mmCIF file of N, CA and C in Angstrom:
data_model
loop_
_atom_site.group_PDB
_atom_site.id
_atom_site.type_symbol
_atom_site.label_atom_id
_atom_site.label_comp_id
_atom_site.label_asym_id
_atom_site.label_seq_id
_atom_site.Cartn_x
_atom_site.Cartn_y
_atom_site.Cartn_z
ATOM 1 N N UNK A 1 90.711 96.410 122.364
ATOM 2 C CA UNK A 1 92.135 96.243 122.612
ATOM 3 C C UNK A 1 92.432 96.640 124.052
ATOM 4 N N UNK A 2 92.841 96.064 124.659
ATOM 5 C CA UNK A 2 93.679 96.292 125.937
ATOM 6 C C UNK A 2 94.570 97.343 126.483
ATOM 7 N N UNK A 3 94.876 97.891 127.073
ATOM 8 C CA UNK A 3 95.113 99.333 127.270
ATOM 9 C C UNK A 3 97.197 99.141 127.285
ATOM 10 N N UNK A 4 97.420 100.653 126.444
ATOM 11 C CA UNK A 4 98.578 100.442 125.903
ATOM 12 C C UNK A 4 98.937 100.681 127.048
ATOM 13 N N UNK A 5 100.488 100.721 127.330
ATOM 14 C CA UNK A 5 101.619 101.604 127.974
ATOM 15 C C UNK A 5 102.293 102.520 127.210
ATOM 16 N N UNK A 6 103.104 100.956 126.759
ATOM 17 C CA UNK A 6 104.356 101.629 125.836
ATOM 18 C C UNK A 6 104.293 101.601 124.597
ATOM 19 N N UNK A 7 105.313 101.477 123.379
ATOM 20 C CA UNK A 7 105.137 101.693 121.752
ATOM 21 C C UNK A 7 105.870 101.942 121.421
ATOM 22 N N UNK A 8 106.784 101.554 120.606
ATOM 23 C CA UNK A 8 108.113 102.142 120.204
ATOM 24 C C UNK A 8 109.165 100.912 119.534
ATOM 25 N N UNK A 9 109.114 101.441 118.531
ATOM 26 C CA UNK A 9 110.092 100.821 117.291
ATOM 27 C C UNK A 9 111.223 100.267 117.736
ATOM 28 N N UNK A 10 111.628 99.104 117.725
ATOM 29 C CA UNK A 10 113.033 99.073 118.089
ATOM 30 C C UNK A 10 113.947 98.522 117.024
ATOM 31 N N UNK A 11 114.779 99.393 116.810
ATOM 32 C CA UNK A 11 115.811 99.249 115.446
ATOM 33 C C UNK A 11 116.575 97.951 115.598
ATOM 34 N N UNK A 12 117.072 97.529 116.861
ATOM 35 C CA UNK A 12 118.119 96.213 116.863
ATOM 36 C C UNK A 12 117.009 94.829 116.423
ATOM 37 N N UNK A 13 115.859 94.830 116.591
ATOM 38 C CA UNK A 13 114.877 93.584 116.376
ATOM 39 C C UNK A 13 113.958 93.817 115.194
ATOM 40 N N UNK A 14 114.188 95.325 114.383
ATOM 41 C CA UNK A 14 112.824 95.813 113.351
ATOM 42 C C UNK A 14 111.684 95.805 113.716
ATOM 43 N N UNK A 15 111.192 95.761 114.898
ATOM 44 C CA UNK A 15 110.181 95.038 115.336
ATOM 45 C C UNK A 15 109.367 96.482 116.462
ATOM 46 N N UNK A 16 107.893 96.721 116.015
ATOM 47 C CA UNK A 16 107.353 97.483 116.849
ATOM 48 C C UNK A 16 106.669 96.723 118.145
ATOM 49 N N UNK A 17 107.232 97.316 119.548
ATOM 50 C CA UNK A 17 106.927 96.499 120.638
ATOM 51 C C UNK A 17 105.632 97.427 121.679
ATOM 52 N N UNK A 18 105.092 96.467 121.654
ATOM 53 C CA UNK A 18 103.937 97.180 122.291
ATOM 54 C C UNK A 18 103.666 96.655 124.308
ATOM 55 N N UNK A 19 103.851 97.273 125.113
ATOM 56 C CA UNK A 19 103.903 96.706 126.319
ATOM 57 C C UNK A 19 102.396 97.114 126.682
ATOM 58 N N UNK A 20 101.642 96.277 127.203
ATOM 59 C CA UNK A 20 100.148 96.688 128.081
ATOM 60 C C UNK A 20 100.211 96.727 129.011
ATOM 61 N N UNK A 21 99.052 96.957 129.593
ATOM 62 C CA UNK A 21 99.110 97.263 130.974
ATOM 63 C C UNK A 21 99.249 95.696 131.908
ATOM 64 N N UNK A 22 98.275 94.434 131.596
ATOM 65 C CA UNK A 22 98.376 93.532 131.870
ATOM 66 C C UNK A 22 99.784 92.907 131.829
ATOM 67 N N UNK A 23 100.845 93.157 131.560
ATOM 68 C CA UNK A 23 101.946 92.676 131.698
ATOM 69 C C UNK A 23 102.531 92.010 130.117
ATOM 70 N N UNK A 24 101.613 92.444 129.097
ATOM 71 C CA UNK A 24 102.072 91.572 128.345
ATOM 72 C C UNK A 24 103.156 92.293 127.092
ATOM 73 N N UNK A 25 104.053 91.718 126.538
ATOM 74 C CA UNK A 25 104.798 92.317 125.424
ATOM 75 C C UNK A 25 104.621 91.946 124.162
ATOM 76 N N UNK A 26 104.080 92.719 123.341
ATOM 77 C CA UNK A 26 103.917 92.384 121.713
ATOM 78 C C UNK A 26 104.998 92.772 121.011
ATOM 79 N N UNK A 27 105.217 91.826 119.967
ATOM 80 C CA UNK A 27 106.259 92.303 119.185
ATOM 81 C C UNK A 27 105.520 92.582 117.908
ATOM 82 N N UNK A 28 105.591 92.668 116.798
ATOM 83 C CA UNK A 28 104.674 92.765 115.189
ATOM 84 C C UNK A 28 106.221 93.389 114.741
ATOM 85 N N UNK A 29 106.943 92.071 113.946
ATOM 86 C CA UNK A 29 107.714 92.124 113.151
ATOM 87 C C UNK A 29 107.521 92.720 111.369
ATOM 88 N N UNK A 30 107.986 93.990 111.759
ATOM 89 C CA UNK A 30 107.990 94.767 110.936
ATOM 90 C C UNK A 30 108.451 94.434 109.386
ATOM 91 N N UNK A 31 109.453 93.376 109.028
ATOM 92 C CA UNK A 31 109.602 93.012 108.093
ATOM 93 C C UNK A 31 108.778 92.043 107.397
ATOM 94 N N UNK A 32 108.455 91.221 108.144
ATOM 95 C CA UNK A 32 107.250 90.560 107.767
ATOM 96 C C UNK A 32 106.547 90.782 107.732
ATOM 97 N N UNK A 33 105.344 91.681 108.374
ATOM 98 C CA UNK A 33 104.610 92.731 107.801
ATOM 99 C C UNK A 33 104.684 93.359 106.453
ATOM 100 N N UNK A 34 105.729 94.039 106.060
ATOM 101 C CA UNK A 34 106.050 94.492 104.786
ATOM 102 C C UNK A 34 106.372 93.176 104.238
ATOM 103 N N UNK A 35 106.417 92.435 104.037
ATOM 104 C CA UNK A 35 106.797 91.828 102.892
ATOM 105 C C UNK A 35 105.298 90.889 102.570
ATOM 106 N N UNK A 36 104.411 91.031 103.363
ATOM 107 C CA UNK A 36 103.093 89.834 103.506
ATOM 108 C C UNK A 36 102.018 90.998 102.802
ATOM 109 N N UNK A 37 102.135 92.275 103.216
ATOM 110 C CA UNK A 37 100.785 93.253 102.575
ATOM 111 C C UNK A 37 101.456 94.124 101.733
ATOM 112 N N UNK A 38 102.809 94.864 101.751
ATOM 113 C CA UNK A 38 103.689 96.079 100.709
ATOM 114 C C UNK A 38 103.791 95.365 99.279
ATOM 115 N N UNK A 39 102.958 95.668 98.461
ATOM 116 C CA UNK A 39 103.507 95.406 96.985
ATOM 117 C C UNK A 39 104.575 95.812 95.514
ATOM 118 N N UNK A 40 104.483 97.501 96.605
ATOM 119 C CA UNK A 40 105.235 98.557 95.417
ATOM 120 C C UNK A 40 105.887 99.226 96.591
ATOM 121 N N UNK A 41 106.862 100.270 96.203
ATOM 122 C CA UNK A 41 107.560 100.659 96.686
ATOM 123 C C UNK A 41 107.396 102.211 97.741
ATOM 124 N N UNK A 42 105.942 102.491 96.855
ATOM 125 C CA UNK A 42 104.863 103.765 97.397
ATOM 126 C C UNK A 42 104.408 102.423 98.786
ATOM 127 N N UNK A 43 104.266 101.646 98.510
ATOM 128 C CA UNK A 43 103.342 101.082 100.109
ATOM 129 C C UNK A 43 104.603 100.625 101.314
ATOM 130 N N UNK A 44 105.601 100.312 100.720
ATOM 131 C CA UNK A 44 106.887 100.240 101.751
ATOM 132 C C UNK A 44 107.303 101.775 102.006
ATOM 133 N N UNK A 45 106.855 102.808 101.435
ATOM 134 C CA UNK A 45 107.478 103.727 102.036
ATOM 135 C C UNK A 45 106.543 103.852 103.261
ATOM 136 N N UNK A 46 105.259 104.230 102.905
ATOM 137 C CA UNK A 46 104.040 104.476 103.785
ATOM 138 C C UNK A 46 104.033 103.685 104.619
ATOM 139 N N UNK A 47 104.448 102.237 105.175
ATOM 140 C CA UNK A 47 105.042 101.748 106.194
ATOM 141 C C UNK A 47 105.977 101.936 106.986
ATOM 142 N N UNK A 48 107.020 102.253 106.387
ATOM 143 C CA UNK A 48 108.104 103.028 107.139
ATOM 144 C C UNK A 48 108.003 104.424 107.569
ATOM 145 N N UNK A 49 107.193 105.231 107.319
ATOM 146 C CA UNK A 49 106.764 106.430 107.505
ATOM 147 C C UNK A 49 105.904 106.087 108.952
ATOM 148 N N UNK A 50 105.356 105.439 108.888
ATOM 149 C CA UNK A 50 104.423 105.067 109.921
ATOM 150 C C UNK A 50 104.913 104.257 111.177
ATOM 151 N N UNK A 51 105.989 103.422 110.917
ATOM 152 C CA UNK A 51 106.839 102.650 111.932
ATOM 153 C C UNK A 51 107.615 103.416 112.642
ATOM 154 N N UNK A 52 108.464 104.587 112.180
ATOM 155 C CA UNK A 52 109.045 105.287 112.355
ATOM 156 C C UNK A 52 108.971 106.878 112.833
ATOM 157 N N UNK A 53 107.705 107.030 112.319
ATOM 158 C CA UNK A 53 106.653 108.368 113.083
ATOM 159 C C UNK A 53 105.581 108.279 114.151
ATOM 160 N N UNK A 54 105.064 107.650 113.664
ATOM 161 C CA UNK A 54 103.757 106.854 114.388
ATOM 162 C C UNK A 54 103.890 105.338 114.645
ATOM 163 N N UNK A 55 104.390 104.400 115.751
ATOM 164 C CA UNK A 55 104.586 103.762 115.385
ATOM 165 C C UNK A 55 103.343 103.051 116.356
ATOM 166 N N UNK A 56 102.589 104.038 117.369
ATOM 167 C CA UNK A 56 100.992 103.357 117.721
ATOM 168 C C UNK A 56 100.399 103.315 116.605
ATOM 169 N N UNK A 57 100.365 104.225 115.500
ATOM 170 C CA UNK A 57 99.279 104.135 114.861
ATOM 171 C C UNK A 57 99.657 102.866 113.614
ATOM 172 N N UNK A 58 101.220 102.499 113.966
ATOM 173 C CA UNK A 58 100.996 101.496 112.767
ATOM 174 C C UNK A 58 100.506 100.038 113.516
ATOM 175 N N UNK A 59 100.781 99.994 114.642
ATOM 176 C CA UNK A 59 100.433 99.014 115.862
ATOM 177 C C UNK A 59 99.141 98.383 115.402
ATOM 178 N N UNK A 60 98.066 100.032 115.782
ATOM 179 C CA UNK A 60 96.523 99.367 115.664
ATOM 180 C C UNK A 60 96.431 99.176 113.953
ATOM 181 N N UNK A 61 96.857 99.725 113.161
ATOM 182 C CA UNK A 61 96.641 99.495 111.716
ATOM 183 C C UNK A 61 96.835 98.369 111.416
ATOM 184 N N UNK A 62 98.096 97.405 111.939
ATOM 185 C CA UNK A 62 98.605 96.214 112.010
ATOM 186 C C UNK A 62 97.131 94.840 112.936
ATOM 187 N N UNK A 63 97.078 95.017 114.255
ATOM 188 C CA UNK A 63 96.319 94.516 114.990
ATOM 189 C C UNK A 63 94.838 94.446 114.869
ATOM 190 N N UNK A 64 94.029 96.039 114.128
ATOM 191 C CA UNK A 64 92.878 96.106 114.571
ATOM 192 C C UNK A 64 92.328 96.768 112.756
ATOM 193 N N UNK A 65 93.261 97.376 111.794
ATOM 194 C CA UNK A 65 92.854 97.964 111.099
ATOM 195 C C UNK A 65 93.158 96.557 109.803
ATOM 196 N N UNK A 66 92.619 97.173 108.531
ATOM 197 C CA UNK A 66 92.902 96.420 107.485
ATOM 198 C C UNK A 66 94.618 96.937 106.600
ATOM 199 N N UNK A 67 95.228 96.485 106.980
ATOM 200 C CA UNK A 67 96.685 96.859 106.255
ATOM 201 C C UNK A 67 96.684 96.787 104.911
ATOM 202 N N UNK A 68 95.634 95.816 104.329
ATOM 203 C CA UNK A 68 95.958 96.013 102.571
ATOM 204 C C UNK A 68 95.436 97.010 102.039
ATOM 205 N N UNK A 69 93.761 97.487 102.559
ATOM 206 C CA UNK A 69 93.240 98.453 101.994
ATOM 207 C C UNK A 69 93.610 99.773 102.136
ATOM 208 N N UNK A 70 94.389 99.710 103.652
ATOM 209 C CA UNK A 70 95.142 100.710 104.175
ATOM 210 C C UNK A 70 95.870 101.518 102.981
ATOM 211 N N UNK A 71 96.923 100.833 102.508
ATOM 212 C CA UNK A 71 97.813 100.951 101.663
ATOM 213 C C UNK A 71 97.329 101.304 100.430
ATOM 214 N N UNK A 72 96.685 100.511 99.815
ATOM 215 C CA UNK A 72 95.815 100.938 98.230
ATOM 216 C C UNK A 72 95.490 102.038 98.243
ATOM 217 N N UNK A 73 94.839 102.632 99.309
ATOM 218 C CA UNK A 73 94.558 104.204 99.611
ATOM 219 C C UNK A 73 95.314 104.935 99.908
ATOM 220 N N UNK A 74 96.578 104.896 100.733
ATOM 221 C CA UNK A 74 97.020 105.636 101.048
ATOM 222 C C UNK A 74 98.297 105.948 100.027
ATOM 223 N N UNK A 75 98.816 104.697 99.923
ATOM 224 C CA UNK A 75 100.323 104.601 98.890
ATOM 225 C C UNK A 75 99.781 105.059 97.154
ATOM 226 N N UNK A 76 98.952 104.502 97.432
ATOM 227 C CA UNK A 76 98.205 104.660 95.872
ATOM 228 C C UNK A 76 97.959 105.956 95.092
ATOM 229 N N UNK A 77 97.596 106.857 96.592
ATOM 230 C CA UNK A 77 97.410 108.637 95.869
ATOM 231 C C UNK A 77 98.716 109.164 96.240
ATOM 232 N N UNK A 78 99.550 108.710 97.083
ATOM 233 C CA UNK A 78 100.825 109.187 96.757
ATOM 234 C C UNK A 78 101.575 109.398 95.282
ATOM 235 N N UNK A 79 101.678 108.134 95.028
ATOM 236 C CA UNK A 79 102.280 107.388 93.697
ATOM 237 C C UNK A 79 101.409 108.355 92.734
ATOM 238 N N UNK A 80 99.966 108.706 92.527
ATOM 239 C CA UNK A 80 99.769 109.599 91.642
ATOM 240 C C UNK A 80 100.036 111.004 91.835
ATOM 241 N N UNK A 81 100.383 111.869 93.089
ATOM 242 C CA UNK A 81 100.883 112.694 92.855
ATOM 243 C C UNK A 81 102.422 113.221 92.771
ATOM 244 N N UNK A 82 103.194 111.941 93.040
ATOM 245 C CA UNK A 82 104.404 111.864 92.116
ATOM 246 C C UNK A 82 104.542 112.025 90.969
ATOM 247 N N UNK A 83 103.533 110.869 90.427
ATOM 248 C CA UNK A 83 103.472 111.084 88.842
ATOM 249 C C UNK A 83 103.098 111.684 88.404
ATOM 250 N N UNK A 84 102.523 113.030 88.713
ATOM 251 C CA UNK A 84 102.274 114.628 88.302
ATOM 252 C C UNK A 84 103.557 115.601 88.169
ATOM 253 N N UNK A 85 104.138 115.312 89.067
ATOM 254 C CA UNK A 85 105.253 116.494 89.182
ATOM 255 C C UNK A 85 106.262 116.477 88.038
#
């Protein structure tokens, strides 16, 4: 991947924008994202947690990582330790 600058969520477009160094601007529309890999409501949170905290790390998760398996793992042991409490 090409070397970042910038990163940062922007609420008026939903959309995480990524600026490089080469001049270029990425957008990765955040709703479409969630609606193409989020199945349950544990994996839309864990997206928004991540857009909104981290929103490099949802960048490369989006660009370079696997987003479905992402989620199965991550949303998945959430959701069971909900359903403990």
């Amino acid at each position: 991947m090409r070397k970042i600058l910038s990163c940062e969520f922007n609420l008026d477009t939903a959309c995480v924008e990524l600026r490089l160094a080469d001049g270029t601007l990425l957008s990765i529309d955040c709703t479409a994202v969630e609606s193409e890999v989020a199945n349950s409501m544990y994996q839309r949170s864990e997206l928004d947690w991540l857009i909104y905290n981290d929103p490099l790390a949802y960048a490369k998760l989006i660009l370079d990582g696997d987003p479905v398996r992402y989620l199965k793992v991550a949303a998945d042991s959430r959701r069971s330790e909900v359903d403990f409490e």
